[in-house]
JSON list of C-alpha atoms in Angstrom, two decimals:
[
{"chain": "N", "resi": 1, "resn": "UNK", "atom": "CA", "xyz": [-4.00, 275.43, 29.24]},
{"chain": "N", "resi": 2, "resn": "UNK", "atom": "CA", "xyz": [-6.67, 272.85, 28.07]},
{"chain": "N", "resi": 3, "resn": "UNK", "atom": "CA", "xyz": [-7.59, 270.48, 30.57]},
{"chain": "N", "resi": 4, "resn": "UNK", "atom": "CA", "xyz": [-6.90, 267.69, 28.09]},
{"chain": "N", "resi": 5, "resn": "UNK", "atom": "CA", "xyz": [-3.94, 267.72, 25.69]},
{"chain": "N", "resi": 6, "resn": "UNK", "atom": "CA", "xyz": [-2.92, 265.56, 22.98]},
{"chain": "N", "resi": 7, "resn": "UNK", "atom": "CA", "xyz": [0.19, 265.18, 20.82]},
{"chain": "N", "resi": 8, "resn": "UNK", "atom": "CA", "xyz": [0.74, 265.45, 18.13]},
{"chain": "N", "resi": 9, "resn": "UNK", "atom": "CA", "xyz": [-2.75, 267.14, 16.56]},
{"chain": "N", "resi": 10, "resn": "UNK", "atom": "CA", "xyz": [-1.77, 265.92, 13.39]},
{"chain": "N", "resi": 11, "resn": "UNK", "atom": "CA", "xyz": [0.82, 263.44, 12.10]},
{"chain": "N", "resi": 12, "resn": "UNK", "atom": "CA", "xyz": [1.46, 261.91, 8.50]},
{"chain": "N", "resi": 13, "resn": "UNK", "atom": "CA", "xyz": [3.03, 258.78, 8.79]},
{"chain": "N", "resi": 14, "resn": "UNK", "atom": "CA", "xyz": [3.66, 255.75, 6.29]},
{"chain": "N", "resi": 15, "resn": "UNK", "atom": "CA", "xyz": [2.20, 252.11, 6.91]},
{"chain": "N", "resi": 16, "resn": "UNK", "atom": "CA", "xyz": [4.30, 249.77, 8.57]},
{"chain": "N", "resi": 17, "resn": "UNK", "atom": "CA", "xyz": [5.84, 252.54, 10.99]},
{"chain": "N", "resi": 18, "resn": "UNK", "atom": "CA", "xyz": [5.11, 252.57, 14.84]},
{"chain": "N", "resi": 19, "resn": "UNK", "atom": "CA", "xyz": [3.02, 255.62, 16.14]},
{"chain": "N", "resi": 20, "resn": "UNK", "atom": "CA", "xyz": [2.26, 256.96, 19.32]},
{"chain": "N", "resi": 21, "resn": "UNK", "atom": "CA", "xyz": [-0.16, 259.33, 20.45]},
{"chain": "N", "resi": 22, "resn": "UNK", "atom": "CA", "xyz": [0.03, 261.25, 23.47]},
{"chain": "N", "resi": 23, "resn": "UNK", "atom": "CA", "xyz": [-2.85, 262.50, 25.86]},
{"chain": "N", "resi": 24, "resn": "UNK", "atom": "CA", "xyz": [-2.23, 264.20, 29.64]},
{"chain": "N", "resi": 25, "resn": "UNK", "atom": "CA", "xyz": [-5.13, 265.48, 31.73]},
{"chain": "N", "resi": 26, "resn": "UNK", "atom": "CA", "xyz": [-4.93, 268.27, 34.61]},
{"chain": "N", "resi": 27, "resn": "UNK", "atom": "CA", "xyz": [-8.56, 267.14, 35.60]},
{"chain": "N", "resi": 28, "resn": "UNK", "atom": "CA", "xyz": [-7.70, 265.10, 38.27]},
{"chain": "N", "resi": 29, "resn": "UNK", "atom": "CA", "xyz": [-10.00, 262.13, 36.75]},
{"chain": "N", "resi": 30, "resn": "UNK", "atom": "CA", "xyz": [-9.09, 258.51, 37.25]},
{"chain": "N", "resi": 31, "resn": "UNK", "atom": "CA", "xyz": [-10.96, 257.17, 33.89]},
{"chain": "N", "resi": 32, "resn": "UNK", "atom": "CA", "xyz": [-9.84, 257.49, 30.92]},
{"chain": "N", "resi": 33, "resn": "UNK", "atom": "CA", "xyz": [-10.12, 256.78, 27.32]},
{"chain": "N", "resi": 34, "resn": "UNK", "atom": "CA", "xyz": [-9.12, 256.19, 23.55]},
{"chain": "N", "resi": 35, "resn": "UNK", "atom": "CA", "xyz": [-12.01, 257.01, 20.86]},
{"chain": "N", "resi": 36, "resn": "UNK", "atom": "CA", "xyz": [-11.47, 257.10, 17.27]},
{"chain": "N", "resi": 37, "resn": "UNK", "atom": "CA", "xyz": [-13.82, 258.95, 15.08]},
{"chain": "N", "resi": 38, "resn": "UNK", "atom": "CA", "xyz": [-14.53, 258.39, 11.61]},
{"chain": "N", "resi": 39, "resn": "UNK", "atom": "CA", "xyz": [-16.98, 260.32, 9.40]},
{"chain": "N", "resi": 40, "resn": "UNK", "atom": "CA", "xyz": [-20.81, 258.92, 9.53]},
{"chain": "N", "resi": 41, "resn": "UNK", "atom": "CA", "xyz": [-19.70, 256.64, 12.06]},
{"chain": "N", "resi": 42, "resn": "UNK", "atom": "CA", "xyz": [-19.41, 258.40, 15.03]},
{"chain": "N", "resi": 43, "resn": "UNK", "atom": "CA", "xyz": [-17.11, 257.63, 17.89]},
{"chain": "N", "resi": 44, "resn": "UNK", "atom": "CA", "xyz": [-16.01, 254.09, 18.50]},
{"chain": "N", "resi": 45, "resn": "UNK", "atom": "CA", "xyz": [-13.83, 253.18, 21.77]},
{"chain": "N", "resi": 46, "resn": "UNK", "atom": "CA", "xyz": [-10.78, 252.06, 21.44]},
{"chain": "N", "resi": 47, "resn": "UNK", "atom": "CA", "xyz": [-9.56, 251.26, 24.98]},
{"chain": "N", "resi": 48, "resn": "UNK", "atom": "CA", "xyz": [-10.60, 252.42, 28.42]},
{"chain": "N", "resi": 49, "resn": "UNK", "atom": "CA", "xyz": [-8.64, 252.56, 32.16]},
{"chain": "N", "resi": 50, "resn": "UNK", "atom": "CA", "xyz": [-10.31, 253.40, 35.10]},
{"chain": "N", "resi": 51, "resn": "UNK", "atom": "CA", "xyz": [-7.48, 253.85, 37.26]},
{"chain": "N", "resi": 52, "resn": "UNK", "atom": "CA", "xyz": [-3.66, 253.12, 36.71]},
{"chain": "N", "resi": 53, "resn": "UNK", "atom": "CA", "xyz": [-3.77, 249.75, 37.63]},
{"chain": "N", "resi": 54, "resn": "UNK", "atom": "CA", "xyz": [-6.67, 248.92, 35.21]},
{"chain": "N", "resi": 55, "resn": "UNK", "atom": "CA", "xyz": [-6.80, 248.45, 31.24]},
{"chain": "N", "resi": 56, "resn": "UNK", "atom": "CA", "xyz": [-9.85, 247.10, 29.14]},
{"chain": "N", "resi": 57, "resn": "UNK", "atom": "CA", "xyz": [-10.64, 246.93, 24.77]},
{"chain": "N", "resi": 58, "resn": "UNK", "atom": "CA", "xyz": [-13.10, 248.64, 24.22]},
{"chain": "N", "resi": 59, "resn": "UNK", "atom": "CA", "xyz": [-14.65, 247.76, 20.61]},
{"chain": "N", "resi": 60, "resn": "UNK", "atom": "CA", "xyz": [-12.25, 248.14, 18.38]},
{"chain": "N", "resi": 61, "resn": "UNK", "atom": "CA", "xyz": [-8.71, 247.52, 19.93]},
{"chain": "N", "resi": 62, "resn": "UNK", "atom": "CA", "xyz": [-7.51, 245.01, 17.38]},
{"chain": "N", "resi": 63, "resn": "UNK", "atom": "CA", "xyz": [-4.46, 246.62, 16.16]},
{"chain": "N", "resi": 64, "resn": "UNK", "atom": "CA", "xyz": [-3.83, 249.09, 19.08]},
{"chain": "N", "resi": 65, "resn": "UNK", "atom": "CA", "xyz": [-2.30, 249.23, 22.19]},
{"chain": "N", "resi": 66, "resn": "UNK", "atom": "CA", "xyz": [-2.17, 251.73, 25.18]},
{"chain": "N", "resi": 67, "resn": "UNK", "atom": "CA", "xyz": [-0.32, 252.17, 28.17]},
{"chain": "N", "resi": 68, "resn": "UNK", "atom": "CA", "xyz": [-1.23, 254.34, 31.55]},
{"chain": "N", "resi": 69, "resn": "UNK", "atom": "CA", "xyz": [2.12, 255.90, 32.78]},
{"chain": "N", "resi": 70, "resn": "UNK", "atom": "CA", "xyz": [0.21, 258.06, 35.70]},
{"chain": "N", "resi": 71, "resn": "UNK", "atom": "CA", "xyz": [-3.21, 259.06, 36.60]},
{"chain": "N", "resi": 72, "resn": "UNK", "atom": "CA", "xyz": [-2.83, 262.17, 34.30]},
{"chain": "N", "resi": 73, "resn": "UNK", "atom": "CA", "xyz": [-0.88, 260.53, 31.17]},
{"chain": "N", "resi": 74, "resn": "UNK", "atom": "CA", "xyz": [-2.99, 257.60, 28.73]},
{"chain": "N", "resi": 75, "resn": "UNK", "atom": "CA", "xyz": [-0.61, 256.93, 25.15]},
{"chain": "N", "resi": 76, "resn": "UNK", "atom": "CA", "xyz": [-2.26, 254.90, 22.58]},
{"chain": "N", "resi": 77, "resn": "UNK", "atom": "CA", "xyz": [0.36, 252.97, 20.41]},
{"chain": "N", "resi": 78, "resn": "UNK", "atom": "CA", "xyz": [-0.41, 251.54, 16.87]},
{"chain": "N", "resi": 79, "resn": "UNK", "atom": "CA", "xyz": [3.02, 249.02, 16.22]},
{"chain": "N", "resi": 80, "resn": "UNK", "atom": "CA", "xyz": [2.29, 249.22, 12.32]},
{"chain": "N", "resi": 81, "resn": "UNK", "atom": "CA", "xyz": [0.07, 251.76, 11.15]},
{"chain": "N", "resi": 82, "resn": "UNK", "atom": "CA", "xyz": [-2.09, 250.68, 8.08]},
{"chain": "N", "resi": 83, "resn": "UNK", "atom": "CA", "xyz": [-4.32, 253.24, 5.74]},
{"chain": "N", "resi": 84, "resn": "UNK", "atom": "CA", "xyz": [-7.02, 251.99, 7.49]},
{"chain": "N", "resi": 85, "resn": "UNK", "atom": "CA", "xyz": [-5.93, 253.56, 10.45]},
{"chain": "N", "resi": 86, "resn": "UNK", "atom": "CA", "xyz": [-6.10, 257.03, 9.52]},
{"chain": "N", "resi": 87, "resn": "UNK", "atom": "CA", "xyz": [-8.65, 259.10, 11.40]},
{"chain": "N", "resi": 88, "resn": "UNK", "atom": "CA", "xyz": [-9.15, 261.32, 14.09]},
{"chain": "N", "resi": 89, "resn": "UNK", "atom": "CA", "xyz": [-8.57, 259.90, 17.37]},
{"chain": "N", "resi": 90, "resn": "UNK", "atom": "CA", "xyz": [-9.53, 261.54, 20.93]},
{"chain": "N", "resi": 91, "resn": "UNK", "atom": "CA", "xyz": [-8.54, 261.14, 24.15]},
{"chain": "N", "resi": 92, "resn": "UNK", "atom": "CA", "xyz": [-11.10, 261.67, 27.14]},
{"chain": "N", "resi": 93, "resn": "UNK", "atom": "CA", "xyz": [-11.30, 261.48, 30.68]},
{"chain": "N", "resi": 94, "resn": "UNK", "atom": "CA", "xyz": [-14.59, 261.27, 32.91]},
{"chain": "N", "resi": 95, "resn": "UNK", "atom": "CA", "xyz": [-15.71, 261.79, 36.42]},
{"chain": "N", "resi": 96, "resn": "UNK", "atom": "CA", "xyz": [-18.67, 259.67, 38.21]},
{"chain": "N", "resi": 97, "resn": "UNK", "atom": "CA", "xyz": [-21.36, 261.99, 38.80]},
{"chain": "N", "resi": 98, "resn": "UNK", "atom": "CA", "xyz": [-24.66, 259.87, 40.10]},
{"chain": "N", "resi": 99, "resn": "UNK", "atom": "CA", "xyz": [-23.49, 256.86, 38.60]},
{"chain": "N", "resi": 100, "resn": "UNK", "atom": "CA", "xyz": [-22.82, 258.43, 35.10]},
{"chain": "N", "resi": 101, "resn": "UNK", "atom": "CA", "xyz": [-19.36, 259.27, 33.49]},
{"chain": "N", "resi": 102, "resn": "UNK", "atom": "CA", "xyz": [-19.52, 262.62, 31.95]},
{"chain": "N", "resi": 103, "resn": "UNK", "atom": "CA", "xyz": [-16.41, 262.60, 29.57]},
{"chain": "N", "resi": 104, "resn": "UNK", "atom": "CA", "xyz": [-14.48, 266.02, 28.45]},
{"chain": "N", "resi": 105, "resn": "UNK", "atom": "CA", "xyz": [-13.03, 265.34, 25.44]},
{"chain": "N", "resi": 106, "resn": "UNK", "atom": "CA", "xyz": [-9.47, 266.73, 24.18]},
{"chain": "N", "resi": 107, "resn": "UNK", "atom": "CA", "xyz": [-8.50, 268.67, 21.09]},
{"chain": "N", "resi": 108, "resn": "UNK", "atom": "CA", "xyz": [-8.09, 265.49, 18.72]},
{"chain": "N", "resi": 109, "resn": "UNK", "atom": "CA", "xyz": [-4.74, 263.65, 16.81]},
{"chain": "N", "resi": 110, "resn": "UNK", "atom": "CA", "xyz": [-5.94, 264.10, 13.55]},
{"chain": "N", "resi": 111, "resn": "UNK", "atom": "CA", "xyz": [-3.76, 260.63, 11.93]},
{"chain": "N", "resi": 112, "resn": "UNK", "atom": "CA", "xyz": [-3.32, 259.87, 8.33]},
{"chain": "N", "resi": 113, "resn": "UNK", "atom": "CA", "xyz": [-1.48, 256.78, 7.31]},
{"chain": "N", "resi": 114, "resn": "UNK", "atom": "CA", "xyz": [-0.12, 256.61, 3.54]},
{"chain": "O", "resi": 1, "resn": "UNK", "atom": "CA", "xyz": [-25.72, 245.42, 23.13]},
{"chain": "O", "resi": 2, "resn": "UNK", "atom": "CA", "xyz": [-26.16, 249.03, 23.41]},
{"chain": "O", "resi": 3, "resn": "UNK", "atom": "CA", "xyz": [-27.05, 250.78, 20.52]},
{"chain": "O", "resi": 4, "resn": "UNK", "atom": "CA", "xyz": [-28.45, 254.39, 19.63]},
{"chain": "O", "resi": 5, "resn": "UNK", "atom": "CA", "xyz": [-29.19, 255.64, 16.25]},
{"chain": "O", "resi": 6, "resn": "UNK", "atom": "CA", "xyz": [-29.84, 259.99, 15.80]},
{"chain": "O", "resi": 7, "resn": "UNK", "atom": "CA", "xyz": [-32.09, 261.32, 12.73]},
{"chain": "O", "resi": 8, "resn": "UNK", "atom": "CA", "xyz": [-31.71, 262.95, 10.69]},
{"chain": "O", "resi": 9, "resn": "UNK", "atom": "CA", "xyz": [-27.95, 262.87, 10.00]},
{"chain": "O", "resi": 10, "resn": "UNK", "atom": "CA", "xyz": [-27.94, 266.22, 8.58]},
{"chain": "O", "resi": 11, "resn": "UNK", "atom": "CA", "xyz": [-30.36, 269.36, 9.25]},
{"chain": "O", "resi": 12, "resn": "UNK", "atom": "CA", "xyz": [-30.57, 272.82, 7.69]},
{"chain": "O", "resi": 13, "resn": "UNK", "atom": "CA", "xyz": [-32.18, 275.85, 8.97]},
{"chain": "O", "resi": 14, "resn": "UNK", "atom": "CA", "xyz": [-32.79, 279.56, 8.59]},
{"chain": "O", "resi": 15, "resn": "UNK", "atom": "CA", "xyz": [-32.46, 281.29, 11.85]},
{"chain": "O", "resi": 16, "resn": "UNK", "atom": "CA", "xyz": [-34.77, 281.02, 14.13]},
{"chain": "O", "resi": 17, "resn": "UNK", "atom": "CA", "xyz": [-36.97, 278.45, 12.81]},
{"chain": "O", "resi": 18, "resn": "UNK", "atom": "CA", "xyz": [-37.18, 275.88, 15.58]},
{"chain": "O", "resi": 19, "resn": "UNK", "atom": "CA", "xyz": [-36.93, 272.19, 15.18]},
{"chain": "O", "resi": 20, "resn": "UNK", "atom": "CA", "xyz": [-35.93, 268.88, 17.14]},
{"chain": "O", "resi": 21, "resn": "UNK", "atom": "CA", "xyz": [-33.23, 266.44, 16.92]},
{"chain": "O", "resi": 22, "resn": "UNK", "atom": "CA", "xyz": [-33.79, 262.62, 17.59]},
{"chain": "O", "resi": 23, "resn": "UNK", "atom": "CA", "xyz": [-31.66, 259.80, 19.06]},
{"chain": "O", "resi": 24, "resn": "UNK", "atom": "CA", "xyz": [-32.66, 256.56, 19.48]},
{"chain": "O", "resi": 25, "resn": "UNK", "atom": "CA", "xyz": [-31.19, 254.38, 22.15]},
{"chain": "O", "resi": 26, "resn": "UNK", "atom": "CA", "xyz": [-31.56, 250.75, 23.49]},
{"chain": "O", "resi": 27, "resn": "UNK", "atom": "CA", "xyz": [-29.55, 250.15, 26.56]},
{"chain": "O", "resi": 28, "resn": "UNK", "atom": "CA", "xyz": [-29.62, 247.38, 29.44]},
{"chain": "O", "resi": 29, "resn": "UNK", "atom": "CA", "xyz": [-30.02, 249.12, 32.90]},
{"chain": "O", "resi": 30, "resn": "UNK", "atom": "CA", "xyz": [-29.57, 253.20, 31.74]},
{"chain": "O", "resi": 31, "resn": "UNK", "atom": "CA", "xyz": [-27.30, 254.70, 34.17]},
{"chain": "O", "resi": 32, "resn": "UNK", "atom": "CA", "xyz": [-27.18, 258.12, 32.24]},
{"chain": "O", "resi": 33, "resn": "UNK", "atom": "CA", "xyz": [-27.94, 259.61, 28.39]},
{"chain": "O", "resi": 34, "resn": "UNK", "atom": "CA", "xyz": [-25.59, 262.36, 27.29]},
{"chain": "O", "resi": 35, "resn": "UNK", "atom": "CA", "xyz": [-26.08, 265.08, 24.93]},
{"chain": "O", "resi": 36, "resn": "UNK", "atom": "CA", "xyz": [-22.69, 266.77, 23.02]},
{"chain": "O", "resi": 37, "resn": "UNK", "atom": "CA", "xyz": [-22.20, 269.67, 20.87]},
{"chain": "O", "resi": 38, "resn": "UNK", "atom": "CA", "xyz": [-18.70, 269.16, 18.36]},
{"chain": "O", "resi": 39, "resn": "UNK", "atom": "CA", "xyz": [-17.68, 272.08, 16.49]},
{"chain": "O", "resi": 40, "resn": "UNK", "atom": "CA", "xyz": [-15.44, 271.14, 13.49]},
{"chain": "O", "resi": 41, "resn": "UNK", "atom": "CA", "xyz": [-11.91, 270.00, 14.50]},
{"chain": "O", "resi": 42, "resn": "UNK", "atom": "CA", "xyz": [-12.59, 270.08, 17.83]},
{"chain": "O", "resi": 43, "resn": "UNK", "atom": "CA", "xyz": [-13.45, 267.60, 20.42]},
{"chain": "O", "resi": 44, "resn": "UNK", "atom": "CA", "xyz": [-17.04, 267.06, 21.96]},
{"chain": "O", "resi": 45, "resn": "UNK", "atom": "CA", "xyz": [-18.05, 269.19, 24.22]},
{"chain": "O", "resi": 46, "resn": "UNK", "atom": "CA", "xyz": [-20.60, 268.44, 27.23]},
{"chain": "O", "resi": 47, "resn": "UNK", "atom": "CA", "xyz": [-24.23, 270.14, 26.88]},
{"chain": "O", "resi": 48, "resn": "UNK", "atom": "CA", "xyz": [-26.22, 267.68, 29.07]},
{"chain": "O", "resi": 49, "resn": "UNK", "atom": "CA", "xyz": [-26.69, 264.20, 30.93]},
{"chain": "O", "resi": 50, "resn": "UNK", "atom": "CA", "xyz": [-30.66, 263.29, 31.72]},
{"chain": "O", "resi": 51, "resn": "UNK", "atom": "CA", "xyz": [-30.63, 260.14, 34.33]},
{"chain": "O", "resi": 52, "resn": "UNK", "atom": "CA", "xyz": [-34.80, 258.84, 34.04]},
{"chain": "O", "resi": 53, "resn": "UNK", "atom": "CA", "xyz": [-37.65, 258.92, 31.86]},
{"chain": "O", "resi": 54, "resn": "UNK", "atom": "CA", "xyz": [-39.60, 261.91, 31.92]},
{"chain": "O", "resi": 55, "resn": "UNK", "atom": "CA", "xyz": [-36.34, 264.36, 33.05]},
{"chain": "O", "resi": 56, "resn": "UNK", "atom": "CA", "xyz": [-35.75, 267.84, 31.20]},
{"chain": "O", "resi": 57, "resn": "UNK", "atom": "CA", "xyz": [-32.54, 270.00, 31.17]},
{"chain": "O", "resi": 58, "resn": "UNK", "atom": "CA", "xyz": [-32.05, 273.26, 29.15]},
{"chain": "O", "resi": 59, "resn": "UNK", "atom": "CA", "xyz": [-29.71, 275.29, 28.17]},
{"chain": "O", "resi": 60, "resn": "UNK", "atom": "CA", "xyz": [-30.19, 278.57, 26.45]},
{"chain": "O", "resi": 61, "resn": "UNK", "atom": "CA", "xyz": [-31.86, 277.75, 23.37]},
{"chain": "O", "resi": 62, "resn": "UNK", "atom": "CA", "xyz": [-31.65, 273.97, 23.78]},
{"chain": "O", "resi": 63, "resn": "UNK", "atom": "CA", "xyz": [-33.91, 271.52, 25.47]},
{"chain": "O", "resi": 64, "resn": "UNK", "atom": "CA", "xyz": [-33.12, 268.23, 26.14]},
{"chain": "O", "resi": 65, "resn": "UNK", "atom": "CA", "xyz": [-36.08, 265.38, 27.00]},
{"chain": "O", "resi": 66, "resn": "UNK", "atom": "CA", "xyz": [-36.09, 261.88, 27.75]},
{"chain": "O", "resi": 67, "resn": "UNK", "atom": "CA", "xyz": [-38.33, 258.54, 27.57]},
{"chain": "O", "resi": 68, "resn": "UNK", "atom": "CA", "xyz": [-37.40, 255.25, 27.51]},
{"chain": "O", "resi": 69, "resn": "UNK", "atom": "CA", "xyz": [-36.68, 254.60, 24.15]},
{"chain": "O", "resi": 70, "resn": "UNK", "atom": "CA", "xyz": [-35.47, 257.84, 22.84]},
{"chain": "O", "resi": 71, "resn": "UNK", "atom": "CA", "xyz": [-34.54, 261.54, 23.37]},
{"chain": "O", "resi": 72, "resn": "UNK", "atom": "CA", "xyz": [-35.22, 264.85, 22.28]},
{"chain": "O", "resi": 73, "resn": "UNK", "atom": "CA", "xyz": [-32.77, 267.81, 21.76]},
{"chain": "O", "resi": 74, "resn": "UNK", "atom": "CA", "xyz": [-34.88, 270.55, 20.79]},
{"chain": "O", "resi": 75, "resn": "UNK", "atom": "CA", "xyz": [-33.47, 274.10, 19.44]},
{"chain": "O", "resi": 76, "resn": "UNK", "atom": "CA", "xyz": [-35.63, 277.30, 19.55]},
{"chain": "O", "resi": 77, "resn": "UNK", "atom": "CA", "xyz": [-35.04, 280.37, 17.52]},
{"chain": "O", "resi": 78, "resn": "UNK", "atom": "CA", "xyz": [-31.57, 279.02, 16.40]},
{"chain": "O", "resi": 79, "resn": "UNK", "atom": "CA", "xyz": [-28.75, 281.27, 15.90]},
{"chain": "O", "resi": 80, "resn": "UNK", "atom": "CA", "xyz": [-25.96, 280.28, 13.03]},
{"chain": "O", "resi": 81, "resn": "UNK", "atom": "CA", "xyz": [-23.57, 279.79, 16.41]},
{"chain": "O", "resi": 82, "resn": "UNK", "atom": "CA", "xyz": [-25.77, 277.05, 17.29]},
{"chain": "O", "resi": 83, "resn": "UNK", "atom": "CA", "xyz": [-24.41, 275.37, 13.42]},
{"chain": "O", "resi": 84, "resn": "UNK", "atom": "CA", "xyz": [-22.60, 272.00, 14.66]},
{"chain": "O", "resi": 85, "resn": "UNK", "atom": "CA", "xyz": [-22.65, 268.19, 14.90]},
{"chain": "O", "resi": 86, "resn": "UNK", "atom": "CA", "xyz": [-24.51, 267.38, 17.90]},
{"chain": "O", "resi": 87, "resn": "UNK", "atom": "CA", "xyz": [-23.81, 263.79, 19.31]},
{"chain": "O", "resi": 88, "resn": "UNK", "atom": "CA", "xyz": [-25.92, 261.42, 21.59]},
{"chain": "O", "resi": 89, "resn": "UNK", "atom": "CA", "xyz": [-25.08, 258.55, 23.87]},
{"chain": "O", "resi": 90, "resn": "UNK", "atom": "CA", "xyz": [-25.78, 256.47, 26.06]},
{"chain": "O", "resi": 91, "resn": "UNK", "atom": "CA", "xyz": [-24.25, 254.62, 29.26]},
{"chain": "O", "resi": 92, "resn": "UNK", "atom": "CA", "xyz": [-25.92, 251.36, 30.60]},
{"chain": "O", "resi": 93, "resn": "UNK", "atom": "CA", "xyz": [-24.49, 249.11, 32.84]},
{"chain": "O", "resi": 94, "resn": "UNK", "atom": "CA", "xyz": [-21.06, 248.38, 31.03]},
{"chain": "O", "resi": 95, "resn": "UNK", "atom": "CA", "xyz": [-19.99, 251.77, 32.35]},
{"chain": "O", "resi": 96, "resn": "UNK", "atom": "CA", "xyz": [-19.12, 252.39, 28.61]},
{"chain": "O", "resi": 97, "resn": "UNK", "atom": "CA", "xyz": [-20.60, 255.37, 26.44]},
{"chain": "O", "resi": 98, "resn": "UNK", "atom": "CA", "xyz": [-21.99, 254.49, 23.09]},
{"chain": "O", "resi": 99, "resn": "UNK", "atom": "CA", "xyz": [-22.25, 257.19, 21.01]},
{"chain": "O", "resi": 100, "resn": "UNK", "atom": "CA", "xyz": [-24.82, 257.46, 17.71]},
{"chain": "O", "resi": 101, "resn": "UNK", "atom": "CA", "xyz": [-23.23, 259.07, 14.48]},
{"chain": "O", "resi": 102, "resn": "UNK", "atom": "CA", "xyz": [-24.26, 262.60, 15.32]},
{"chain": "O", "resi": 103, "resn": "UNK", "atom": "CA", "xyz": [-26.71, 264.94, 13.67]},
{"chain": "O", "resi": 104, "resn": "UNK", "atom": "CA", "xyz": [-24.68, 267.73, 11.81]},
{"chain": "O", "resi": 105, "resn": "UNK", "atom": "CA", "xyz": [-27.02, 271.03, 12.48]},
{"chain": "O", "resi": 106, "resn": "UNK", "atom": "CA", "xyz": [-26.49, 274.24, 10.26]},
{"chain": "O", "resi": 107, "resn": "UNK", "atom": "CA", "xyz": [-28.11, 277.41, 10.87]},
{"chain": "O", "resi": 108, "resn": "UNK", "atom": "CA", "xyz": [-28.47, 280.01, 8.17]},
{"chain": "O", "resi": 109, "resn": "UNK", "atom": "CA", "xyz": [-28.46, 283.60, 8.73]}
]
């Protein structure tokens, strides 16, 4: 089994309609994270949580929402997709080696909004 | 603000002909810059995190260096396996990666 899963990898959905993307972790990491990845513009962070009790926007959270149900489980919510939207979005987690969070990075939600 | 910019965005080469890829990075207080290899529909993967000016890592044919305004991946005698987008970033004091746009590598047989 991966170490990171998301669900669904790919869902077609229509604006207006409320999405949610899963993403559970068997790495035992604290942090984790939302990144949404467009092409030419690499990855942009969505939101971040460095323990259960602790939620922050990252750059682009306008339109997103997230919610940390256990260490191992991080769901990112859009309330009304719009085309915009569409991408692929990953899910990460990181541990703290000598000050540094090295991420591993799950499969992907590949999203497209019509 | 922490920015990093890679060049070029897209690089093609017959096998084994060696060649470097660049990223770019401005950062306040750089706790770590991170090197990551992303195959297509696939997340990144981890290849390498250098910590201080002047630090090398490697990894069979790939070489990662560091200053303090840029780094280095360097390939030599690439294989077509070695064909993917390879991403750069950077962590500063914000505990947050940036990430530049990627370099998308292909290797011809």
């Amino acid at each position: 089994d991966a170490d990171v899963t998301q669900t669904p990898r790919n869902r077609i959905t229509k604006t207006g309609k409320r999405i949610m993307l899963e993403c559970s972790q068997t790495k035992g990491h604290d942090r984790m994270y939302w990144y949404r990845q467009d092409p030419g513009l690499g990855l942009q962070l969505i939101y971040y949580s460095f323990d259960v009790k602790d939620i922050n926007k990252g750059e682009i959270s306008d339109g997103y929402s997230v919610s940390r149900q256990a260490q191992a489980k991080f769901s990112l919510s859009l309330e009304s997709a719009i085309p915009n939207q569409t991408a692929l979005y990953f899910c990460a987690t990181s541990d703290f080696r000598g000050g540094a969070n090295v991420l591993t990075f799950g499969a992907g939600s590949r999203l497209t909004v019509l | 603000e922490d920015q990093v910019t890679q060049s070029p965005e897209a690089l093609r080469l017959q096998e084994g002909e060696s060649s470097s890829l660049n990223c770019s990075y401005t950062v306040s207080g750089l706790r770590g810059l991170f090197w990551y290899r992303q195959d297509p529909g696939k997340g990144p993967e981890f290849l390498f995190t250098l910590y201080s000016a002047g630090e090398e890592k490697e990894k069979e044919r790939l070489k990662a260096t560091l200053t303090k305004k840029e780094s280095f991946l360097h390939i030599t005698a690439p294989k077509p396996e070695d064909s993917a987008t390879y991403l750069c970033a950077v962590q500063g004091g914000a505990q947050k990666l940036v990430f530049g746009q990627g370099t998308r590598l292909t290797i011809n047989p």
